[in-house]
PDB file of C-alpha atoms (C1' of nucleotides) in Angstrom:
ATOM      1  CA  MET A 900     -12.407 -20.706  12.195  1.00  0.00           C
ATOM      2  CA  THR A 901     -11.226 -17.223  11.449  1.00  0.00           C
ATOM      3  CA  SER A 902     -10.456 -14.745  14.186  1.00  0.00           C
ATOM      4  CA  ASP A 903     -13.664 -12.932  13.368  1.00  0.00           C
ATOM      5  CA  GLY A 904     -15.279 -13.239  16.752  1.00  0.00           C
ATOM      6  CA  PHE A 905     -12.144 -12.560  18.742  1.00  0.00           C
ATOM      7  CA  GLY A 906     -11.911  -8.927  17.953  1.00  0.00           C
ATOM      8  CA  LYS A 907     -12.621  -6.876  14.902  1.00  0.00           C
ATOM      9  CA  LEU A 908     -10.702  -3.646  15.317  1.00  0.00           C
ATOM     10  CA  PRO A 909     -13.086  -0.740  16.011  1.00  0.00           C
ATOM     11  CA  ARG A 910     -12.925   2.617  14.287  1.00  0.00           C
ATOM     12  CA  GLN A 911     -11.291   3.942  17.429  1.00  0.00           C
ATOM     13  CA  PHE A 912      -8.226   1.856  16.667  1.00  0.00           C
ATOM     14  CA  PHE A 913      -7.650   3.737  13.412  1.00  0.00           C
ATOM     15  CA  ARG A 914      -8.669   7.118  14.752  1.00  0.00           C
ATOM     16  CA  ARG A 915      -5.272   7.636  16.424  1.00  0.00           C
ATOM     17  CA  PRO A 916      -1.832   9.017  15.540  1.00  0.00           C
ATOM     18  CA  THR A 917      -0.785   7.262  12.317  1.00  0.00           C
ATOM     19  CA  LEU A 918       2.584   6.109  13.597  1.00  0.00           C
ATOM     20  CA  GLU A 919       0.861   4.319  16.480  1.00  0.00           C
ATOM     21  CA  VAL A 920      -1.658   2.698  14.159  1.00  0.00           C
ATOM     22  CA  ALA A 921       1.061   1.604  11.711  1.00  0.00           C
ATOM     23  CA  HIS A 922       3.034   0.062  14.573  1.00  0.00           C
ATOM     24  CA  ASP A 923       0.039  -1.609  16.211  1.00  0.00           C
ATOM     25  CA  LEU A 924      -1.245  -3.099  12.966  1.00  0.00           C
ATOM     26  CA  ILE A 925       1.765  -5.422  12.876  1.00  0.00           C
ATOM     27  CA  GLY A 926       0.441  -8.847  13.845  1.00  0.00           C
ATOM     28  CA  LYS A 927      -3.219  -8.069  13.178  1.00  0.00           C
ATOM     29  CA  VAL A 928      -5.196 -10.048  10.604  1.00  0.00           C
ATOM     30  CA  ILE A 929      -6.914  -8.769   7.476  1.00  0.00           C
ATOM     31  CA  ASN A 930     -10.080 -10.694   6.617  1.00  0.00           C
ATOM     32  CA  LEU A 931     -12.104 -10.327   3.449  1.00  0.00           C
ATOM     33  CA  ARG A 932     -14.248 -12.381   1.130  1.00  0.00           C
ATOM     34  CA  ARG A 933     -13.825 -12.550  -2.630  1.00  0.00           C
ATOM     35  CA  ASN A 934     -16.131 -14.633  -4.824  1.00  0.00           C
ATOM     36  CA  ARG A 935     -17.457 -16.480  -1.777  1.00  0.00           C
ATOM     37  CA  ILE A 936     -13.946 -17.440  -0.752  1.00  0.00           C
ATOM     38  CA  ASP A 937     -12.526 -16.245   2.551  1.00  0.00           C
ATOM     39  CA  LEU A 938      -9.090 -14.693   2.386  1.00  0.00           C
ATOM     40  CA  SER A 939      -6.939 -13.665   5.316  1.00  0.00           C
ATOM     41  CA  GLY A 940      -3.395 -12.706   6.104  1.00  0.00           C
ATOM     42  CA  ARG A 941      -1.403 -11.451   9.048  1.00  0.00           C
ATOM     43  CA  ILE A 942       0.069  -7.978   8.628  1.00  0.00           C
ATOM     44  CA  VAL A 943       3.856  -8.121   8.888  1.00  0.00           C
ATOM     45  CA  GLU A 944       4.880  -4.797   7.319  1.00  0.00           C
ATOM     46  CA  THR A 945       3.358  -1.297   7.206  1.00  0.00           C
ATOM     47  CA  GLU A 946       4.247   2.314   6.415  1.00  0.00           C
ATOM     48  CA  ALA A 947       2.765   5.604   7.589  1.00  0.00           C
ATOM     49  CA  TYR A 948       1.905   8.505   5.266  1.00  0.00           C
ATOM     50  CA  ILE A 949       0.988  11.564   7.258  1.00  0.00           C
ATOM     51  CA  GLY A 950      -0.555  14.829   6.168  1.00  0.00           C
ATOM     52  CA  GLU A 951       0.012  17.516   3.573  1.00  0.00           C
ATOM     53  CA  ASP A 952       3.490  18.226   4.918  1.00  0.00           C
ATOM     54  CA  ASP A 953       4.704  14.699   4.187  1.00  0.00           C
ATOM     55  CA  PRO A 954       6.251  14.963   0.681  1.00  0.00           C
ATOM     56  CA  ALA A 955       5.575  11.298   0.028  1.00  0.00           C
ATOM     57  CA  CYS A 956       1.914  11.431   1.084  1.00  0.00           C
ATOM     58  CA  HIS A 957      -0.805  11.685  -1.556  1.00  0.00           C
ATOM     59  CA  ALA A 958      -2.240  14.610   0.397  1.00  0.00           C
ATOM     60  CA  ARG A 959       0.830  16.713  -0.393  1.00  0.00           C
ATOM     61  CA  PHE A 960      -1.087  18.629  -3.082  1.00  0.00           C
ATOM     62  CA  GLY A 961      -4.167  19.053  -0.944  1.00  0.00           C
ATOM     63  CA  LYS A 962      -7.543  17.393  -1.325  1.00  0.00           C
ATOM     64  CA  THR A 963      -8.295  15.885  -4.747  1.00  0.00           C
ATOM     65  CA  ALA A 964     -10.780  13.392  -6.140  1.00  0.00           C
ATOM     66  CA  ARG A 965      -8.316  10.555  -5.650  1.00  0.00           C
ATOM     67  CA  ASN A 966      -7.289  11.190  -2.055  1.00  0.00           C
ATOM     68  CA  ALA A 967     -10.628  12.522  -0.757  1.00  0.00           C
ATOM     69  CA  VAL A 968     -11.201   9.484   1.434  1.00  0.00           C
ATOM     70  CA  MET A 969      -8.011  10.312   3.338  1.00  0.00           C
ATOM     71  CA  TYR A 970      -9.676  13.523   4.509  1.00  0.00           C
ATOM     72  CA  GLY A 971     -12.640  11.657   5.922  1.00  0.00           C
ATOM     73  CA  ASP A 972     -13.020   9.615   9.079  1.00  0.00           C
ATOM     74  CA  ALA A 973     -10.611   6.816  10.006  1.00  0.00           C
ATOM     75  CA  GLY A 974     -11.247   3.143   9.446  1.00  0.00           C
ATOM     76  CA  TYR A 975     -11.914   3.254   5.712  1.00  0.00           C
ATOM     77  CA  VAL A 976     -10.059   1.665   2.824  1.00  0.00           C
ATOM     78  CA  TYR A 977      -8.008   3.747   0.392  1.00  0.00           C
ATOM     79  CA  VAL A 978      -6.640   1.926  -2.652  1.00  0.00           C
ATOM     80  CA  TYR A 979      -4.777   3.624  -5.463  1.00  0.00           C
ATOM     81  CA  PHE A 980      -3.372   2.510  -8.794  1.00  0.00           C
ATOM     82  CA  ILE A 981       0.295   3.063  -9.604  1.00  0.00           C
ATOM     83  CA  TYR A 982       2.941   2.295 -12.229  1.00  0.00           C
ATOM     84  CA  GLY A 983       0.147   1.488 -14.642  1.00  0.00           C
ATOM     85  CA  MET A 984      -0.344  -1.972 -13.184  1.00  0.00           C
ATOM     86  CA  TYR A 985      -0.324  -2.199  -9.406  1.00  0.00           C
ATOM     87  CA  HIS A 986      -2.729  -1.404  -6.609  1.00  0.00           C
ATOM     88  CA  MET A 987      -1.763  -0.301  -3.092  1.00  0.00           C
ATOM     89  CA  LEU A 988      -3.887  -0.978  -0.005  1.00  0.00           C
ATOM     90  CA  ASN A 989      -4.148   1.667   2.712  1.00  0.00           C
ATOM     91  CA  PHE A 990      -6.249   2.213   5.823  1.00  0.00           C
ATOM     92  CA  VAL A 991      -7.268   5.778   6.642  1.00  0.00           C
ATOM     93  CA  THR A 992      -6.190   7.041  10.054  1.00  0.00           C
ATOM     94  CA  GLU A 993      -6.471  10.122  12.290  1.00  0.00           C
ATOM     95  CA  SER A 994      -9.597  12.282  12.444  1.00  0.00           C
ATOM     96  CA  ASN A 995     -11.602  14.206   9.856  1.00  0.00           C
ATOM     97  CA  ASP A 996      -9.572  16.731   7.844  1.00  0.00           C
ATOM     98  CA  GLN A 997      -6.301  15.138   8.964  1.00  0.00           C
ATOM     99  CA  PRO A 998      -5.294  13.299   5.775  1.00  0.00           C
ATOM    100  CA  ALA A 999      -3.219  10.261   6.669  1.00  0.00           C
ATOM    101  CA  ALA A1000      -3.121   6.521   6.081  1.00  0.00           C
ATOM    102  CA  VAL A1001      -1.178   3.335   6.665  1.00  0.00           C
ATOM    103  CA  LEU A1002       0.096   1.410   3.645  1.00  0.00           C
ATOM    104  CA  ILE A1003      -0.087  -2.369   4.048  1.00  0.00           C
ATOM    105  CA  ARG A1004       3.192  -3.593   2.550  1.00  0.00           C
ATOM    106  CA  ALA A1005       3.202  -7.307   3.329  1.00  0.00           C
ATOM    107  CA  LEU A1006       1.174 -10.132   4.801  1.00  0.00           C
ATOM    108  CA  GLU A1007       1.719 -13.692   5.940  1.00  0.00           C
ATOM    109  CA  PRO A1008      -0.986 -15.537   3.989  1.00  0.00           C
ATOM    110  CA  LEU A1009      -3.301 -17.527   6.285  1.00  0.00           C
ATOM    111  CA  THR A1010      -6.543 -18.379   4.497  1.00  0.00           C
ATOM    112  CA  GLY A1011      -7.420 -18.822   0.835  1.00  0.00           C
ATOM    113  CA  LEU A1012      -3.913 -19.748  -0.311  1.00  0.00           C
ATOM    114  CA  GLY A1013      -5.266 -21.565  -3.343  1.00  0.00           C
ATOM    115  CA  ALA A1014      -7.106 -18.523  -4.642  1.00  0.00           C
ATOM    116  CA  MET A1015      -4.067 -16.362  -4.006  1.00  0.00           C
ATOM    117  CA  GLN A1016      -1.755 -18.724  -5.867  1.00  0.00           C
ATOM    118  CA  LYS A1017      -4.123 -18.721  -8.810  1.00  0.00           C
ATOM    119  CA  ARG A1018      -4.271 -14.916  -8.998  1.00  0.00           C
ATOM    120  CA  ARG A1019      -0.535 -14.496  -8.508  1.00  0.00           C
ATOM    121  CA  GLY A1020       0.437 -17.217 -10.902  1.00  0.00           C
ATOM    122  CA  VAL A1021       2.929 -18.722  -8.463  1.00  0.00           C
ATOM    123  CA  THR A1022       2.776 -21.382  -5.754  1.00  0.00           C
ATOM    124  CA  ASP A1023       5.600 -20.296  -3.464  1.00  0.00           C
ATOM    125  CA  VAL A1024       3.826 -18.955  -0.355  1.00  0.00           C
ATOM    126  CA  HIS A1025       6.597 -16.425   0.105  1.00  0.00           C
ATOM    127  CA  GLN A1026       5.761 -14.878  -3.255  1.00  0.00           C
ATOM    128  CA  LEU A1027       2.036 -14.432  -2.645  1.00  0.00           C
ATOM    129  CA  THR A1028       1.738 -11.371  -0.416  1.00  0.00           C
ATOM    130  CA  SER A1029       5.289 -10.202   0.361  1.00  0.00           C
ATOM    131  CA  GLY A1030       4.871  -6.761  -1.208  1.00  0.00           C
ATOM    132  CA  PRO A1031       2.176  -4.058  -1.510  1.00  0.00           C
ATOM    133  CA  GLY A1032       1.432  -4.823  -5.145  1.00  0.00           C
ATOM    134  CA  LYS A1033       1.600  -8.577  -4.629  1.00  0.00           C
ATOM    135  CA  LEU A1034      -0.897  -8.704  -1.788  1.00  0.00           C
ATOM    136  CA  CYS A1035      -3.434  -6.638  -3.712  1.00  0.00           C
ATOM    137  CA  GLN A1036      -3.130  -8.944  -6.695  1.00  0.00           C
ATOM    138  CA  ALA A1037      -3.423 -12.035  -4.460  1.00  0.00           C
ATOM    139  CA  MET A1038      -6.568 -10.692  -2.811  1.00  0.00           C
ATOM    140  CA  ALA A1039      -8.057  -8.974  -5.880  1.00  0.00           C
ATOM    141  CA  ILE A1040      -7.980  -5.611  -4.137  1.00  0.00           C
ATOM    142  CA  THR A1041      -8.486  -2.656  -6.502  1.00  0.00           C
ATOM    143  CA  THR A1042      -9.535   0.975  -6.450  1.00  0.00           C
ATOM    144  CA  VAL A1043     -13.113  -0.286  -6.351  1.00  0.00           C
ATOM    145  CA  ASP A1044     -12.452  -1.072  -2.688  1.00  0.00           C
ATOM    146  CA  THR A1045     -11.732   2.560  -1.863  1.00  0.00           C
ATOM    147  CA  GLY A1046     -14.272   3.781   0.653  1.00  0.00           C
ATOM    148  CA  VAL A1047     -15.082   0.374   2.119  1.00  0.00           C
ATOM    149  CA  ASP A1048     -15.836   0.650   5.838  1.00  0.00           C
ATOM    150  CA  LEU A1049     -13.536  -1.570   7.904  1.00  0.00           C
ATOM    151  CA  ALA A1050     -16.194  -1.603  10.607  1.00  0.00           C
ATOM    152  CA  GLY A1051     -18.309  -3.734   8.278  1.00  0.00           C
ATOM    153  CA  ASP A1052     -18.098  -7.488   7.769  1.00  0.00           C
ATOM    154  CA  ARG A1053     -16.939  -8.021   4.224  1.00  0.00           C
ATOM    155  CA  PHE A1054     -13.525  -6.416   4.794  1.00  0.00           C
ATOM    156  CA  HIS A1055     -12.062  -5.880   8.235  1.00  0.00           C
ATOM    157  CA  VAL A1056      -9.002  -6.219  10.431  1.00  0.00           C
ATOM    158  CA  ALA A1057      -8.968  -8.402  13.538  1.00  0.00           C
ATOM    159  CA  ASP A1058      -6.889  -9.010  16.624  1.00  0.00           C
ATOM    160  CA  ASP A1059      -6.531 -12.745  17.147  1.00  0.00           C
ATOM    161  CA  GLY A1060      -4.252 -12.465  20.138  1.00  0.00           C
ATOM    162  CA  PHE A1061      -0.983 -12.733  18.246  1.00  0.00           C
ATOM    163  CA  ILE A1062       1.741 -10.427  19.532  1.00  0.00           C
ATOM    164  CA  ALA A1063       4.822  -9.615  17.470  1.00  0.00           C
ATOM    165  CA  GLU A1064       7.822 -10.093  19.716  1.00  0.00           C
ATOM    166  CA  LYS A1065      10.014  -7.621  17.902  1.00  0.00           C
ATOM    167  CA  ILE A1066       9.018  -4.798  15.590  1.00  0.00           C
ATOM    168  CA  ILE A1067      11.707  -3.047  13.542  1.00  0.00           C
ATOM    169  CA  THR A1068      11.465   0.589  12.438  1.00  0.00           C
ATOM    170  CA  THR A1069      13.173   1.823   9.228  1.00  0.00           C
ATOM    171  CA  PRO A1070      12.816   4.487   6.536  1.00  0.00           C
ATOM    172  CA  ARG A1071      10.026   3.915   4.004  1.00  0.00           C
ATOM    173  CA  ILE A1072      10.703   1.869   0.883  1.00  0.00           C
ATOM    174  CA  GLY A1073      10.676   3.362  -2.604  1.00  0.00           C
ATOM    175  CA  VAL A1074      10.023   6.973  -1.706  1.00  0.00           C
ATOM    176  CA  ARG A1075      12.222   9.853  -2.751  1.00  0.00           C
ATOM    177  CA  ALA A1076      11.201  12.986  -0.909  1.00  0.00           C
ATOM    178  CA  GLY A1077      10.626  12.244   2.738  1.00  0.00           C
ATOM    179  CA  GLY A1078      12.613   9.059   2.384  1.00  0.00           C
ATOM    180  CA  ASP A1079      14.540   9.823   5.504  1.00  0.00           C
ATOM    181  CA  ARG A1080      11.560   9.485   7.814  1.00  0.00           C
ATOM    182  CA  PRO A1081      11.614   6.210   9.792  1.00  0.00           C
ATOM    183  CA  TRP A1082       7.950   5.486   9.220  1.00  0.00           C
ATOM    184  CA  ARG A1083       8.094   1.829   8.195  1.00  0.00           C
ATOM    185  CA  PHE A1084       7.440  -1.037  10.599  1.00  0.00           C
ATOM    186  CA  TYR A1085       7.852  -4.773  10.226  1.00  0.00           C
ATOM    187  CA  ASP A1086       7.852  -7.979  12.256  1.00  0.00           C
ATOM    188  CA  ALA A1087      11.494  -8.961  12.743  1.00  0.00           C
ATOM    189  CA  ASN A1088      10.540 -12.632  13.028  1.00  0.00           C
ATOM    190  CA  SER A1089       8.508 -12.814   9.852  1.00  0.00           C
ATOM    191  CA  SER A1090       9.834 -14.288   6.628  1.00  0.00           C
ATOM    192  CA  PHE A1091       7.063 -12.587   4.637  1.00  0.00           C
ATOM    193  CA  VAL A1092       8.439  -9.038   4.780  1.00  0.00           C
ATOM    194  CA  SER A1093       8.959  -7.432   1.360  1.00  0.00           C
ATOM    195  CA  VAL A1094      12.442  -6.040   1.848  1.00  0.00           C
ATOM    196  CA  LYS A1095      14.834  -6.614   4.685  1.00  0.00           C
ATOM    197  CA  ARG A1096      16.377  -3.270   5.319  1.00  0.00           C
ATOM    198  CA  VAL A1097      18.488  -2.684   8.356  1.00  0.00           C
ATOM    199  CA  PRO A1098      17.155   0.143  10.484  1.00  0.00           C
ATOM    200  CA  ARG A1099      19.110   3.312   9.972  1.00  0.00           C
ATOM    201  CA  PRO A1100      21.721   3.751  12.670  1.00  0.00           C
ATOM    202  CA  VAL A1101      21.026   6.546  15.128  1.00  0.00           C
TER     203      VAL A1101
ATOM    204  C1'  DA B1228      -4.131  19.208 -24.356  1.00  0.00           C
ATOM    205  C1'  DT B1229      -0.104  17.191 -23.055  1.00  0.00           C
ATOM    206  C1'  DA B1230       3.835  15.391 -20.570  1.00  0.00           C
ATOM    207  C1'  DA B1231       6.270  13.687 -16.543  1.00  0.00           C
ATOM    208  C1'  DC B1232       6.154  10.703 -12.864  1.00  0.00           C
ATOM    209  C1'  DG B1233       5.442   7.287  -9.575  1.00  0.00           C
ATOM    210  C1'  DA B1234       4.247   4.367  -1.814  1.00  0.00           C
ATOM    211  C1'  DT B1235       6.246  -1.778  -7.765  1.00  0.00           C
ATOM    212  C1'  DC B1236       7.473  -6.022  -9.768  1.00  0.00           C
ATOM    213  C1'  DC B1237       9.927  -9.181 -12.655  1.00  0.00           C
ATOM    214  C1'  DA B1238      12.846 -10.664 -16.317  1.00  0.00           C
ATOM    215  C1'  DG B1239      17.483 -10.548 -18.114  1.00  0.00           C
TER     216       DG B1239
ATOM    217  C1'  DT C 750      19.369  -2.621 -13.701  1.00  0.00           C
ATOM    218  C1'  DG C 751      15.803  -1.362 -16.980  1.00  0.00           C
ATOM    219  C1'  DG C 752      11.287  -1.651 -18.869  1.00  0.00           C
ATOM    220  C1'  DA C 753       6.243  -2.219 -18.522  1.00  0.00           C
ATOM    221  C1'  DT C 754       2.093   0.643 -18.466  1.00  0.00           C
ATOM    222  C1'  DC C 755      -1.536   4.289 -17.279  1.00  0.00           C
ATOM    223  C1'  DG C 756      -4.047   7.386 -13.885  1.00  0.00           C
ATOM    224  C1'  DT C 757      -3.078  11.644 -11.576  1.00  0.00           C
ATOM    225  C1'  DT C 758      -1.355  16.066 -11.355  1.00  0.00           C
ATOM    226  C1'  DA C 759       1.041  20.109 -13.022  1.00  0.00           C
ATOM    227  C1'  DT C 760       1.960  23.097 -16.663  1.00  0.00           C
ATOM    228  C1'  DG C 761       1.348  25.595 -21.216  1.00  0.00           C
TER     229       DG C 761
END
DNA sequence: ATAACGATCCAG
DNA sequence: TGGATCGTTATG
């Protein structure tokens, strides 16, 4: 049923330049199981956070207990808690000692809609996973998931053959310092993107 | 020890 | 457009 057998992305996929990974993740499918219920969603929006020189990256102050996983190998989950009530899902990229990750900002819900609606408290499918905080709430993703290996079976990303026809690049949403970097990507044809922002003119 | 600040979301 | 709400980090 799910795209499981078609192609779970290997660690190699994540062990590349973060901007490439963030771009290529558009259209891929996140699969995970929560309370014996399969959940899945197609990635329609991402953002790259790259290294200690990126003022918006959590690695800007160097290695700490919270961001340690970003300094490890690629293909692992990094979830952090923010604003006292929301969780943010990231996938670690690049190689060891190159702290970087891709923030998953929005999904098109595919499987487990009922469970997502229950957790979100709404039924409108466009309100389930169209935002980084929303998708974590819909899929019960918390800091407990930090460190999960995406090469495993309980939480992975797959390629089911879908190809986004048009991917838009814009500055990242909600960041102050480093807000000028065009490191956000989204599927132009998706109605599940969090914020429609016109790409900054050249 | 303490205070300021978010890679957000939703109500008003 | 402002407030909720608390872990992380910097500063005294």
